Amino acid sequence: MSDGMNKFLGDSPLRVLVKLLVVSILVGFVMTVFDWYPADIYYGIRNFLLDLWRTGFAALGRVGDYLLLGAVVVIPLFIILRLFSYRR
């Protein structure tokens, strides 16, 4: 069972516990410095989703524009790089 637990956790349970404690302290410190609270994060995500729903997903409408703008640069570069690597 110990091998299965170590494999699941990625390390021994005691070492994982220590790592989790250290990371929890660091995250708690950063959240305190920025005056963040778990409820604020929850309400921020909730409000974002509600605003997204209310706007009829208009906020995601620019994704197509970004795709086309990026494709104008990326696809010719890809073709040029493939042509240069084809000659080798």
XYZ file of N, CA and C in Angstrom:
264
model
N 0.822 -1.191 0.000
C 0.000 0.000 0.000
C 0.866 1.255 0.000
N 2.017 1.197 0.641
C 2.885 2.353 0.711
C 3.353 2.773 -0.680
N 3.678 1.790 -1.533
C 4.111 2.121 -2.883
C 2.983 2.767 -3.682
N 1.786 2.265 -3.506
C 0.635 2.850 -4.199
C 0.372 4.271 -3.747
N 0.497 4.517 -2.448
C 0.286 5.860 -1.913
C 1.372 6.805 -2.413
N 2.619 6.347 -2.395
C 3.716 7.177 -2.883
C 3.545 7.493 -4.366
N 3.105 6.511 -5.126
C 2.902 6.725 -6.548
C 1.766 7.721 -6.779
N 0.702 7.606 -6.002
C -0.431 8.523 -6.144
C -0.038 9.946 -5.765
N 0.671 10.108 -4.650
C 1.050 11.434 -4.173
C 2.266 12.006 -4.895
N 3.088 11.143 -5.460
C 4.293 11.605 -6.132
C 5.496 11.650 -5.221
N 5.330 11.356 -3.957
C 6.407 11.351 -2.967
C 5.848 10.715 -1.705
N 6.665 10.669 -0.667
C 6.174 10.105 0.585
C 5.129 11.046 1.195
N 4.161 10.506 1.937
C 3.105 11.351 2.499
C 3.625 12.490 3.377
N 4.662 12.234 4.161
C 5.203 13.280 5.033
C 5.821 14.412 4.215
N 6.569 14.070 3.179
C 7.180 15.100 2.339
C 6.113 15.893 1.594
N 5.069 15.234 1.135
C 3.978 15.933 0.458
C 3.288 16.877 1.433
N 3.069 16.439 2.660
C 2.445 17.279 3.673
C 3.285 18.527 3.938
N 4.602 18.348 4.067
C 5.489 19.496 4.308
C 5.444 20.457 3.121
N 5.494 19.923 1.905
C 5.436 20.775 0.713
C 4.121 21.548 0.660
N 3.014 20.874 0.957
C 1.716 21.537 0.948
C 1.634 22.628 2.010
N 2.217 22.371 3.180
C 2.224 23.388 4.229
C 3.016 24.621 3.802
N 4.184 24.405 3.204
C 5.027 25.525 2.778
C 4.318 26.333 1.688
N 3.747 25.652 0.714
C 3.051 26.351 -0.363
C 1.819 27.074 0.184
N 1.119 26.476 1.116
C -0.053 27.127 1.714
C 0.336 28.407 2.446
N 1.448 28.370 3.157
C 1.920 29.573 3.855
C 2.277 30.660 2.855
N 2.992 30.299 1.786
C 3.380 31.284 0.781
C 2.161 31.890 0.084
N 1.210 31.050 -0.286
C -0.003 31.544 -0.948
C -0.805 32.413 0.012
N -0.906 32.017 1.257
C -1.601 32.823 2.254
C -0.950 34.177 2.448
N 0.385 34.205 2.442
C 1.110 35.464 2.578
C 0.843 36.377 1.384
N 0.930 35.823 0.180
C 0.692 36.624 -1.033
C -0.737 37.145 -1.054
N -1.693 36.303 -0.679
C -3.083 36.744 -0.663
C -3.300 37.846 0.360
N -2.607 37.772 1.478
C -2.730 38.813 2.501
C -2.111 40.115 2.009
N -0.964 40.033 1.348
C -0.302 41.233 0.837
C -1.202 41.957 -0.167
N -1.847 41.203 -1.047
C -2.707 41.813 -2.056
C -4.148 42.009 -1.572
N -4.407 41.681 -0.314
C -5.735 41.840 0.290
C -6.797 41.063 -0.484
N -6.442 39.834 -0.860
C -7.357 38.929 -1.544
C -7.941 37.956 -0.537
N -9.176 37.588 -0.763
C -9.839 36.603 0.072
C -10.495 35.570 -0.832
N -10.649 34.336 -0.363
C -11.265 33.309 -1.206
C -12.644 33.711 -1.713
N -13.417 34.404 -0.894
C -14.753 34.839 -1.331
C -14.640 35.838 -2.482
N -13.626 36.712 -2.450
C -13.430 37.672 -3.535
C -13.130 36.953 -4.848
N -12.322 35.902 -4.778
C -11.994 35.138 -5.982
C -13.261 34.467 -6.512
N -14.027 33.871 -5.619
C -15.278 33.213 -6.022
C -16.228 34.211 -6.677
N -16.441 35.369 -6.022
C -17.369 36.346 -6.566
C -16.834 36.968 -7.854
N -15.529 37.095 -7.973
C -14.954 37.609 -9.206
C -15.211 36.681 -10.375
N -15.024 35.382 -10.162
C -15.297 34.400 -11.219
C -16.788 34.379 -11.541
N -17.609 34.403 -10.498
C -19.055 34.394 -10.709
C -19.516 35.618 -11.479
N -19.021 36.793 -11.098
C -19.417 38.022 -11.790
C -18.927 38.031 -13.236
N -17.733 37.483 -13.466
C -17.226 37.389 -14.831
C -18.146 36.534 -15.696
N -18.540 35.389 -15.174
C -19.420 34.496 -15.935
C -20.791 35.126 -16.165
N -21.313 35.820 -15.163
C -22.605 36.497 -15.326
C -22.523 37.615 -16.353
N -21.449 38.404 -16.321
C -21.274 39.463 -17.312
C -21.123 38.882 -18.709
N -20.402 37.764 -18.791
C -20.242 37.094 -20.082
C -21.590 36.627 -20.614
N -22.414 36.093 -19.742
C -23.745 35.624 -20.141
C -24.629 36.793 -20.559
N -24.559 37.899 -19.803
C -25.411 39.057 -20.082
C -25.050 39.731 -21.404
N -23.790 39.741 -21.748
C -23.373 40.413 -22.988
C -23.575 39.526 -24.204
N -24.095 38.346 -24.002
C -24.337 37.465 -25.135
C -23.052 36.982 -25.779
N -22.057 36.773 -24.973
C -20.759 36.294 -25.417
C -20.085 37.252 -26.399
N -20.460 38.526 -26.355
C -19.825 39.519 -27.212
C -18.356 39.695 -26.853
N -18.010 39.396 -25.609
C -16.623 39.517 -25.186
C -15.726 38.533 -25.916
N -16.291 37.411 -26.356
C -15.490 36.421 -27.078
C -15.520 36.645 -28.586
N -16.219 37.668 -29.038
C -16.339 37.931 -30.462
C -15.028 38.281 -31.136
N -14.082 38.803 -30.389
C -12.807 39.197 -30.967
C -11.858 38.025 -31.176
N -12.210 36.860 -30.688
C -11.339 35.698 -30.845
C -11.107 35.404 -32.321
N -12.141 35.509 -33.130
C -11.997 35.301 -34.570
C -11.058 36.322 -35.195
N -11.163 37.587 -34.756
C -10.255 38.624 -35.254
C -8.811 38.304 -34.885
N -8.605 37.872 -33.637
C -7.253 37.527 -33.205
C -6.717 36.340 -33.997
N -7.596 35.382 -34.280
C -7.189 34.213 -35.049
C -6.740 34.612 -36.447
N -7.508 35.452 -37.099
C -7.141 35.872 -38.449
C -5.867 36.708 -38.463
N -5.726 37.617 -37.509
C -4.514 38.428 -37.449
C -3.282 37.573 -37.206
N -3.400 36.621 -36.309
C -2.276 35.733 -36.036
C -1.966 34.831 -37.207
N -3.001 34.356 -37.886
C -2.798 33.452 -39.022
C -2.088 34.158 -40.165
N -2.323 35.462 -40.332
C -1.665 36.218 -41.390
C -0.149 36.200 -41.201
N 0.305 36.146 -39.972
C 1.740 36.125 -39.693
C 2.254 34.697 -39.574
N 1.537 33.855 -38.870
C 2.037 32.518 -38.529
C 2.091 31.593 -39.732
N 1.077 31.582 -40.559
C 1.027 30.626 -41.670
C 2.123 30.891 -42.700
N 2.354 32.139 -43.131
C 3.486 32.341 -44.054
C 4.842 31.979 -43.430
N 5.036 32.305 -42.155
C 6.281 31.916 -41.493
C 6.432 30.407 -41.429
N 5.341 29.711 -41.143
C 5.372 28.256 -41.106
C 5.762 27.689 -42.472
N 5.175 28.211 -43.532
C 5.481 27.719 -44.874
C 6.943 27.999 -45.230
N 7.429 29.187 -44.898
C 8.827 29.525 -45.185
C 9.770 28.611 -44.411
N 9.499 28.400 -43.131
C 10.356 27.519 -42.333
C 10.320 26.089 -42.850
N 9.172 25.613 -43.274
C 9.078 24.255 -43.823
C 9.844 24.139 -45.137
N 9.801 25.196 -45.960
C 10.549 25.177 -47.207
C 12.050 25.127 -46.955
N 12.530 25.918 -45.994
C 13.952 25.908 -45.675
C 14.381 24.570 -45.077
N 13.555 23.965 -44.249
C 13.920 22.684 -43.653
C 13.780 21.545 -44.666
N 12.997 21.712 -45.704
C 12.800 20.688 -46.732
C 14.065 20.524 -47.574
N 14.816 21.596 -47.768
C 16.023 21.573 -48.593
C 17.151 20.799 -47.947
N 17.136 20.625 -46.693
C 18.237 19.910 -45.999
C 18.260 18.486 -46.303
